[in-house]
Coordinates of C-alpha atoms in Angstrom, one line a residue:
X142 CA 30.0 17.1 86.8
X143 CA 32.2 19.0 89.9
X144 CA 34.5 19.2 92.9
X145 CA 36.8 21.4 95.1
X146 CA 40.4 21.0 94.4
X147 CA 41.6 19.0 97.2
X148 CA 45.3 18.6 98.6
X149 CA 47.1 15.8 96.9
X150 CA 47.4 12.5 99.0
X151 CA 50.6 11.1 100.2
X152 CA 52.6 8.5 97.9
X153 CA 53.0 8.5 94.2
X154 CA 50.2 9.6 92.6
X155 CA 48.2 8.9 89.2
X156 CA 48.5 10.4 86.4
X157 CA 44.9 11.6 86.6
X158 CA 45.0 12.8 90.0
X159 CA 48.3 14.9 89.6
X160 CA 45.8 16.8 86.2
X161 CA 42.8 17.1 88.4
X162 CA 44.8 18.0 91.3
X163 CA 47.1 21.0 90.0
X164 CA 46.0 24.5 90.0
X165 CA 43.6 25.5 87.0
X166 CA 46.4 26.7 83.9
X167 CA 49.7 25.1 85.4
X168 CA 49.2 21.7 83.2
X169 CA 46.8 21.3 80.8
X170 CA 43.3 19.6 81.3
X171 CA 42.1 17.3 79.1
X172 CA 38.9 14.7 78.0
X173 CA 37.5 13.1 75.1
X174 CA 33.9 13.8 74.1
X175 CA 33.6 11.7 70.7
X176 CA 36.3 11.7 68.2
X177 CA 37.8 15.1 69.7
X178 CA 40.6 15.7 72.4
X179 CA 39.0 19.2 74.3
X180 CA 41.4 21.9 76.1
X181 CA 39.5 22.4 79.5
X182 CA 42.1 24.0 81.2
X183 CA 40.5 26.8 81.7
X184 CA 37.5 26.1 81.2
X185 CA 37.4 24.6 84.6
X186 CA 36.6 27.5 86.5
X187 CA 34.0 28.7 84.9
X188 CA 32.0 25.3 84.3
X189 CA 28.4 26.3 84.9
X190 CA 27.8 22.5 86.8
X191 CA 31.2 23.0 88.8
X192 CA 34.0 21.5 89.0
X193 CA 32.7 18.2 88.6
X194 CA 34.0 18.4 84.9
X195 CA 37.6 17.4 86.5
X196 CA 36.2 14.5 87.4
X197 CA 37.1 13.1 84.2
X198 CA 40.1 14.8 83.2
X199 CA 42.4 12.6 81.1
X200 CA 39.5 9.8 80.4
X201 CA 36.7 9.5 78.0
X202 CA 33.8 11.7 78.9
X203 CA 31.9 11.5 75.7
X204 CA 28.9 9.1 77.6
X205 CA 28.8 11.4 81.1
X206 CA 28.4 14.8 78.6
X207 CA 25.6 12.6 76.4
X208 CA 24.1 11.9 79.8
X209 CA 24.3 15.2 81.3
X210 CA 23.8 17.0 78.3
X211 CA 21.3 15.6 76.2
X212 CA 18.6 18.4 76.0
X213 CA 20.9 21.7 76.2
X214 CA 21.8 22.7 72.6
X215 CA 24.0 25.3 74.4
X216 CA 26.3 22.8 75.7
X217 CA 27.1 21.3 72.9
X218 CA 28.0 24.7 71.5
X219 CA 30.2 25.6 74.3
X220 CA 32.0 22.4 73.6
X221 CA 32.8 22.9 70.2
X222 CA 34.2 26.2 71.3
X223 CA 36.9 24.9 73.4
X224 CA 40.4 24.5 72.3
X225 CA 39.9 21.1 70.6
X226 CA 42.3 18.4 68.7
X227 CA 41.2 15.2 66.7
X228 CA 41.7 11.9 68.9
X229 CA 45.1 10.8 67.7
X230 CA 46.6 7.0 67.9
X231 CA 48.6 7.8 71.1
X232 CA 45.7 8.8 72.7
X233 CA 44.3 5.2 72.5
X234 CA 45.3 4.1 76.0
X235 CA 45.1 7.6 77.3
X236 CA 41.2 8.9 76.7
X237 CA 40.2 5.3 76.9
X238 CA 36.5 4.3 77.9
X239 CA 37.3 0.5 78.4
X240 CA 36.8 -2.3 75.9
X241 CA 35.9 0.0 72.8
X242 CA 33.1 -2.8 71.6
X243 CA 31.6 -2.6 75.1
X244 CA 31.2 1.1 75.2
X245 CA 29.7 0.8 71.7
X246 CA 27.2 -2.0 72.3
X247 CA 26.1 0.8 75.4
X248 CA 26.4 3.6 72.9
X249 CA 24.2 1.7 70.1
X250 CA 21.4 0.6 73.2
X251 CA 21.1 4.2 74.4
X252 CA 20.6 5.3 71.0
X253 CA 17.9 2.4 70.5
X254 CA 16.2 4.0 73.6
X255 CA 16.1 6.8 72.0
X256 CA 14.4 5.8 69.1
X257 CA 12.1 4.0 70.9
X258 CA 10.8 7.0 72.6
X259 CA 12.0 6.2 76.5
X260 CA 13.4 9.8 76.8
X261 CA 10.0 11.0 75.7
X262 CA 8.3 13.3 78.6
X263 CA 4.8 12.5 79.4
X264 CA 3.1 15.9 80.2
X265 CA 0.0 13.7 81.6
X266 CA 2.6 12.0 84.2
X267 CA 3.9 15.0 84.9
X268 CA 0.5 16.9 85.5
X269 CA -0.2 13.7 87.9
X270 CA 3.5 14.1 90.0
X271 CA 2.3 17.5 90.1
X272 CA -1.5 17.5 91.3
X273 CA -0.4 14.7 93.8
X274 CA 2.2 16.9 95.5
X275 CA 0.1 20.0 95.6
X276 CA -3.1 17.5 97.2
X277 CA -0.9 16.1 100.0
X278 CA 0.7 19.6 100.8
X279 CA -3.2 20.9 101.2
X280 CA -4.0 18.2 103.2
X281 CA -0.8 18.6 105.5
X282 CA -2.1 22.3 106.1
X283 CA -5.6 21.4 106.4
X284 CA -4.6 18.4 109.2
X285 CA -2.4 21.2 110.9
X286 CA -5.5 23.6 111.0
X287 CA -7.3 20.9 113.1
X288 CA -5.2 20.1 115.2
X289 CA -4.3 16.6 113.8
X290 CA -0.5 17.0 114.4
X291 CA 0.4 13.4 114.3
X292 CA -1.3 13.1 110.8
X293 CA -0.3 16.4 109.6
X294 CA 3.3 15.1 110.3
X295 CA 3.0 11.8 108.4
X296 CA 1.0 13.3 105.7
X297 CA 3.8 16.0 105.6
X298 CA 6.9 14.6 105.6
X299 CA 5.8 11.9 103.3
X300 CA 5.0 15.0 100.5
X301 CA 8.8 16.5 101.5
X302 CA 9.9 13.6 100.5
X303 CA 7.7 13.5 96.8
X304 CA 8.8 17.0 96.4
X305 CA 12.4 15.9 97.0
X306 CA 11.6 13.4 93.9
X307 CA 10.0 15.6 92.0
X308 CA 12.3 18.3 92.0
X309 CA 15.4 15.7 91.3
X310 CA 14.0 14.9 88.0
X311 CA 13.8 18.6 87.3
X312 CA 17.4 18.8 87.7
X313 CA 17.7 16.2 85.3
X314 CA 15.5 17.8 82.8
X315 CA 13.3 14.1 82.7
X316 CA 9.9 15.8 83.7
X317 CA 8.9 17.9 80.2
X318 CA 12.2 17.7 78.4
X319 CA 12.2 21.6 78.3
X320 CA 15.5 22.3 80.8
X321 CA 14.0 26.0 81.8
X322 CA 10.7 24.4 82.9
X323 CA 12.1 21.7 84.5
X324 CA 14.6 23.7 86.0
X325 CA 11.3 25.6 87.3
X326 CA 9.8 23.2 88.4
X327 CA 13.1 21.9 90.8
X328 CA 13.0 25.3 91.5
X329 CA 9.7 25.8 93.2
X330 CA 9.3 22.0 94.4
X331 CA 12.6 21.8 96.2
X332 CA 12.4 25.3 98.1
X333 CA 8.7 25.1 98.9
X334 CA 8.7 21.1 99.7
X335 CA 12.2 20.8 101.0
X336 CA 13.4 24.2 102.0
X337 CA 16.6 23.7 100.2
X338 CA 18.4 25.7 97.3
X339 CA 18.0 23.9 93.6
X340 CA 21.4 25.0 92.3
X341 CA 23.0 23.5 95.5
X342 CA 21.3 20.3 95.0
X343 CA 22.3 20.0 91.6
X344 CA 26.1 20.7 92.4
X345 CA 26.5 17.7 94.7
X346 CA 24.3 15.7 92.7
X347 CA 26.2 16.0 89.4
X348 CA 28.6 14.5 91.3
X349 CA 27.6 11.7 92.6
X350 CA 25.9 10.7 89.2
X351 CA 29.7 11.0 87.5
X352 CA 31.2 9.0 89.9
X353 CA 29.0 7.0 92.3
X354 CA 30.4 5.7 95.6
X355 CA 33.6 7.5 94.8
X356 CA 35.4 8.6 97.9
X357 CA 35.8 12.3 98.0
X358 CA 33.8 12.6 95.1
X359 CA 30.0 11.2 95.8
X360 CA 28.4 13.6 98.5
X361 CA 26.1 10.9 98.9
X362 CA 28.7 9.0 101.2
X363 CA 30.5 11.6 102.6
X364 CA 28.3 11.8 105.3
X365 CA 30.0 12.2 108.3
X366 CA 29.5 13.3 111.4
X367 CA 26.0 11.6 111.6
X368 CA 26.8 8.5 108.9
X369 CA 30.2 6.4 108.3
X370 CA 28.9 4.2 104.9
X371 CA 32.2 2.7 104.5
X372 CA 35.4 1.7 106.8
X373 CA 37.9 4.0 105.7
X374 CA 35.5 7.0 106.5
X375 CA 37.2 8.0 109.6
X376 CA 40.5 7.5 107.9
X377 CA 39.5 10.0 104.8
X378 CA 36.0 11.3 104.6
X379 CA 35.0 14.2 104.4
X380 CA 34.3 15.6 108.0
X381 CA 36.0 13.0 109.9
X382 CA 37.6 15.3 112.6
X383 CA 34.1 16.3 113.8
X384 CA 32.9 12.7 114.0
X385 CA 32.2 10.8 117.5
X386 CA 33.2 7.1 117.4
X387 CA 31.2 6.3 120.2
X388 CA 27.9 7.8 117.6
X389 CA 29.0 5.9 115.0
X390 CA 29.4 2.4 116.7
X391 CA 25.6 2.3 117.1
X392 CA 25.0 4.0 113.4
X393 CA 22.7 0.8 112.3
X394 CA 20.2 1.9 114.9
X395 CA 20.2 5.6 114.7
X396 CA 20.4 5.7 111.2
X397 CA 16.5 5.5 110.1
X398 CA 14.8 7.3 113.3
X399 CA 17.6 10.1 114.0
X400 CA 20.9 10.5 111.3
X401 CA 18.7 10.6 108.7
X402 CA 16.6 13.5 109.8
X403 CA 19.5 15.4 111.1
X404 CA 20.8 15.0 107.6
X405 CA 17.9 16.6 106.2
X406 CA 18.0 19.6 108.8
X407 CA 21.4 19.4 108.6
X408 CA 21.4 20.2 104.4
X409 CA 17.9 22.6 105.1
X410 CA 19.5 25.1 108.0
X411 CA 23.3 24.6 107.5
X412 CA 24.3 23.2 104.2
X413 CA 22.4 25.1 101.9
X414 CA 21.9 28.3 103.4
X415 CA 25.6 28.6 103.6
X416 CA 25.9 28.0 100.4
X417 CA 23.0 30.6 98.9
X418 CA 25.0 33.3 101.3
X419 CA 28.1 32.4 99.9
X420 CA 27.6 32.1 96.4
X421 CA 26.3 35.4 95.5
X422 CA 26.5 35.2 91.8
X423 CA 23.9 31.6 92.0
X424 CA 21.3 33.4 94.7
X425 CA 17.7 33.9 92.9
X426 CA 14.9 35.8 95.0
X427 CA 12.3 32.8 94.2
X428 CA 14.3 30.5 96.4
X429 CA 14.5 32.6 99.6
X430 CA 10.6 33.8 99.1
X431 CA 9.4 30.3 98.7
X432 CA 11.5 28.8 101.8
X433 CA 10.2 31.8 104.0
X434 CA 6.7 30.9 102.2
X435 CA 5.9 27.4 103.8
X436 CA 7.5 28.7 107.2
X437 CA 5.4 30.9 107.9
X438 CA 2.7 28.6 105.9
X439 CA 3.3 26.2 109.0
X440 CA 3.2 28.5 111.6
X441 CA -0.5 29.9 110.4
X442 CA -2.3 27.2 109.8
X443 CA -1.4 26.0 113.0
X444 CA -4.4 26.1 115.2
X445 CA -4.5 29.5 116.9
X446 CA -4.7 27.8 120.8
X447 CA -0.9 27.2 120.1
X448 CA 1.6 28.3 121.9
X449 CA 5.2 28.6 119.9
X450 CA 6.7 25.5 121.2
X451 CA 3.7 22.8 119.7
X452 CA 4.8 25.0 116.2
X453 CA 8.0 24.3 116.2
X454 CA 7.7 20.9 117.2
X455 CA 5.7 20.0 115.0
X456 CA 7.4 21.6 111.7
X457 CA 10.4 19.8 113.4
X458 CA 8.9 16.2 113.9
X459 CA 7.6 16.8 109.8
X460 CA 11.1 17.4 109.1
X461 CA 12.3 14.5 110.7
X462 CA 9.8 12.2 108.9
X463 CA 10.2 13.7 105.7
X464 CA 14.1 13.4 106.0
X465 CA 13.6 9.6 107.2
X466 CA 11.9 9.0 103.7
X467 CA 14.0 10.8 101.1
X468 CA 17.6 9.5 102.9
X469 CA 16.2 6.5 104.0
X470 CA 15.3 5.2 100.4
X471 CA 18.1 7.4 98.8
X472 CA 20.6 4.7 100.6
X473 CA 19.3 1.5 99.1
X474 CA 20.2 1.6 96.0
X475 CA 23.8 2.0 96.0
X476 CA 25.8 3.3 99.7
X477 CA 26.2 -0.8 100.8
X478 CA 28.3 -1.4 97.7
X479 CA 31.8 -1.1 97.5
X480 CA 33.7 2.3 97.1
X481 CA 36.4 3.6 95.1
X482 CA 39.0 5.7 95.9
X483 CA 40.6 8.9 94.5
X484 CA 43.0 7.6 91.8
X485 CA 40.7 4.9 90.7
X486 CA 38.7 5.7 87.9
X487 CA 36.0 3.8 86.1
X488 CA 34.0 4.3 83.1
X489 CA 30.3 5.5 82.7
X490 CA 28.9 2.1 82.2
X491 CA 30.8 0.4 85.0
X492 CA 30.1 3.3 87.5
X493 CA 26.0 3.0 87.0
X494 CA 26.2 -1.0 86.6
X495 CA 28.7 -2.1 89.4
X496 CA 28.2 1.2 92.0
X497 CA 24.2 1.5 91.8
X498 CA 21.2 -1.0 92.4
X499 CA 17.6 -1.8 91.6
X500 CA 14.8 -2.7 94.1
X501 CA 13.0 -4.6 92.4
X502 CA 10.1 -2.7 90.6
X503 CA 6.3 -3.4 91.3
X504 CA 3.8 -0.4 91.3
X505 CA 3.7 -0.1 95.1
X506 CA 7.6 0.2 95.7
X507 CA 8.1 2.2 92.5
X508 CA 5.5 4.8 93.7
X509 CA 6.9 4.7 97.0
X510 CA 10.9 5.5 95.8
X511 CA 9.7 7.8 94.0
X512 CA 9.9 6.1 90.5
X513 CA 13.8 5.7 91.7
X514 CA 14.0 2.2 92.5
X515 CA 15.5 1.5 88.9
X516 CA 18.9 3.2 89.8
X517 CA 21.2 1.0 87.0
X518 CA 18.8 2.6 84.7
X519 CA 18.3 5.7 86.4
X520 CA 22.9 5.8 86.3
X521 CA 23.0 5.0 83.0
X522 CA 20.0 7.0 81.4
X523 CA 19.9 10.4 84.2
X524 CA 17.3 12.5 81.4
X525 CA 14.9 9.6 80.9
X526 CA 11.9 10.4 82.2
X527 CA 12.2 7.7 85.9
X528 CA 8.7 6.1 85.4
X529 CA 9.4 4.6 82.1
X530 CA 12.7 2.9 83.5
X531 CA 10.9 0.5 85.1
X532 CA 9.8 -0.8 81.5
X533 CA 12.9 -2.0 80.5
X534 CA 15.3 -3.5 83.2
X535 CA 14.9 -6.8 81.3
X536 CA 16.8 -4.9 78.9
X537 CA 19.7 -3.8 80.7
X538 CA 19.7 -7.3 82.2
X539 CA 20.4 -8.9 78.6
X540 CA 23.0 -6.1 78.3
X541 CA 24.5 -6.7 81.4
X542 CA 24.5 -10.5 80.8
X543 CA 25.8 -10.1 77.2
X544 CA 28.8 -8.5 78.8
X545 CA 29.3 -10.2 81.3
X546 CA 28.3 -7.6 84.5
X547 CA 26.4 -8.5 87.4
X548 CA 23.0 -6.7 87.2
X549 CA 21.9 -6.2 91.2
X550 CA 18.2 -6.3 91.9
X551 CA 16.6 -7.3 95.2
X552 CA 13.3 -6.3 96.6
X553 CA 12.8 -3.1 99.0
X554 CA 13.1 -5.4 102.5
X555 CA 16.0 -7.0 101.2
X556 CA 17.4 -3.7 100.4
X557 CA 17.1 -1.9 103.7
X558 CA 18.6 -4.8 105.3
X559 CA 21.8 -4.7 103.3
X560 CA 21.9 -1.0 104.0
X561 CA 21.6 -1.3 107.5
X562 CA 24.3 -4.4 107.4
X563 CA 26.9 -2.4 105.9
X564 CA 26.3 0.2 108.8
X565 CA 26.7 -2.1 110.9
X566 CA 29.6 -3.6 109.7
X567 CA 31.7 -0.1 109.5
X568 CA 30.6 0.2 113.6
X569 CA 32.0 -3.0 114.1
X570 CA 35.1 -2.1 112.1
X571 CA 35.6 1.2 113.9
X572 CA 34.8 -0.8 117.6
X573 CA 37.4 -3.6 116.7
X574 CA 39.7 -0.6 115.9
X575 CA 39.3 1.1 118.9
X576 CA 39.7 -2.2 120.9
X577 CA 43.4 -2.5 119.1
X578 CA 44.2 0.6 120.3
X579 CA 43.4 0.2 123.5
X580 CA 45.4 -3.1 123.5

């Protein structure tokens, strides 16, 4: 759960945002987790996921710790070590989730899951993800040894992108259930397949899963200079002074073939790096040795005829490919639905329900995404292993009905073309606001 401290905007100001806002120990930090009040004041700086824990300052956090937390005895100890006060009546309207029975009936279903075994690990699906990764990285090599670059880039960028999947449910602890294996696991399959840093990863990720499509919050949409998802990115988002107008009128087109592999080099050679270099106390040895492992990897089994530029270029047009996969199906499920802003906060529930999306599940799409086509699942349940989420989206349908939330499902063609809608209309916006100004 995490984010910088950012300056406050102009005009009055929430509540929340004037707590999450001030410096750490000037005015006390709050959130509910069950029937307790907890003093995070200080807490805040030395989070071990970030920052992100001020994301739900003054609010009910008790489902976004369940969700984060579920495996790690240690954070439930750390919590009961904080400064702590019951929940008292005039904290009703203060540390509210929402309608109370609403939250329940969600609190009573998870629990249900639970019971049911859906947060189960299967070590045999695992051993598959696993086995399949390692086959399609031998082949990649074993293409590139031949000479059969074009394959060899297919064939490899597809397995970034499974190593990219496989190494985001080891953040989430939903391969084995066993956080320092899984954690392993990420480690390994994210530095190797994706030449990225798993701590990083996990940072930015925490915080798009406690507040999807949130404007200065979800890292997933602040993805300027190469990508404006919504209108007011140029107004507000992150990056906006180093972003080209004339770029981002034609963003529906560039998008798939160049923004999204940028993005991918972008977070490999910029992003990341920086942020292993800068944060000396997270570096681990494992990380750099593996990333340095499948460069050099690449530039061996090339065929030995090869000069340095048919390398390069072809570890570059991998990259590409592989980045076109893993951001290409990352935006379908939720960056074409509307945003929030900074002092607008929602709950748990309505953040994975109303923010996120399904593509409709059948065994080809499911393997394709990944197993991360069920995403209202996926929101609402982040440790459940993702390949039995599939199995019950009829479920969160009846809950969803029952409450009276629109559950948003369409399949994978559909949900590309809404994606690449939305881009388009945020170029229009931005062209119909140049040609204002120029009126």
């Amino acid at each position: 759960m995490c984010q910088e401290t950012v300056a406050p905007s102009k005009g009055p100001a929430s509540p929340y945002t004037q707590q999450t806002e001030a410096p750490v120990g000037e005015k006390r930090v709050e959130m509910r987790v069950g029937d307790r009040v907890y003093d995070v004041t200080q807490f805040v700086k030395r989070h071990p996921g970030g920052s992100v824990i001020a994301y739900y300052a003054q609010q009910d956090a008790t489902d976004a710790f369940d969700a984060f937390h579920q495996r790690s005895d240690k954070a439930k100890k750390v919590l009961n070590s904080l400064p702590s006060r019951p929940v008292a009546d005039h904290d009703a309207k203060s540390f509210s989730a929402g309608d109370r029975a609403f939250i329940e009936d969600f609190r009573s279903f998870r629990q249900e899951l639970i019971d049911e075994g859906y947060f189960d690990p299967s070590y045999a699906h695992v051993a598959y993800r696993l086995v399949e990764l390692v086959a399609m990285f031998v082949l990649h090599f074993w293409l590139l040894s031949i000479g059969r670059w074009g394959l060899a880039a297919i064939v490899g960028g597809i397995a970034t992108g499974r190593a990219g999947w496989v190494q985001h449910e080891g953040g989430h602890n939903s391969l084995t259930g066993i956080p320092w294996i899984d954690k392993a696991i990420q480690r390994v399959a994210i530095a190797f397949g994706v030449l990225t840093y798993g701590w990083k990863w996990n940072d930015t990720h925490n915080r798009h899963h406690a507040t999807p499509q949130k404007v200065d919050h979800d890292f997933d949409i602040d993805t300027l200079p190469f990508v404006a998802f919504y209108k007011e990115a140029l107004q507000i988002g992150r990056n906006r002074k180093s972003a080209s107008k004339q770029w981002l009128k034609y963003q529906h087109w560039s998008f798939l073939p160049i923004s999204a592999g940028l993005t991918g080099f972008a977070w490999a050679f910029y992003l990341h790096p920086k942020s292993y270099l800068l944060k000396k106390s997270r570096r681990d040895l494992v990380t750099f040795v593996l990333v340095v492992l499948r460069l050099v990897a690449h530039y061996l089994c090339c065929p030995a005829g090869w000069s340095l530029l048919p390398r390069v270029m072809s570890f570059v047009l991998t990259g590409f490919i592989g980045g076109m996969y893993l951001f290409g199906n990352f935006s379908v499920s939720h960056t074409h639905l509307p945003v929030t802003f900074r002092d607008e906060n929602r709950n748990w529930v309505e953040y994975g329900i109303n923010y996120t999306m399904n593509v409709d599940p059948n065994p080809v799409v499911s393997w394709w995404m990944g197993y991360l086509n069920c995403q209202i699942e996926h929101h609402l349940f982040p440790s459940m292993p993702q390949f039995r989420q599939t199995k019950l989206t009829h479920r969160t349908r009846a809950f969803c009905e029952k409450h009276g939330l629109n559950y948003q499902s369409m399949n994978y063609f559909q949900a590309v073309k809404a994606t690449l809608m939305n881009l388009k209309h945020v170029a229009d916006h931005i062209s119909a606001a140049d040609a204002d100004k120029e009126d």
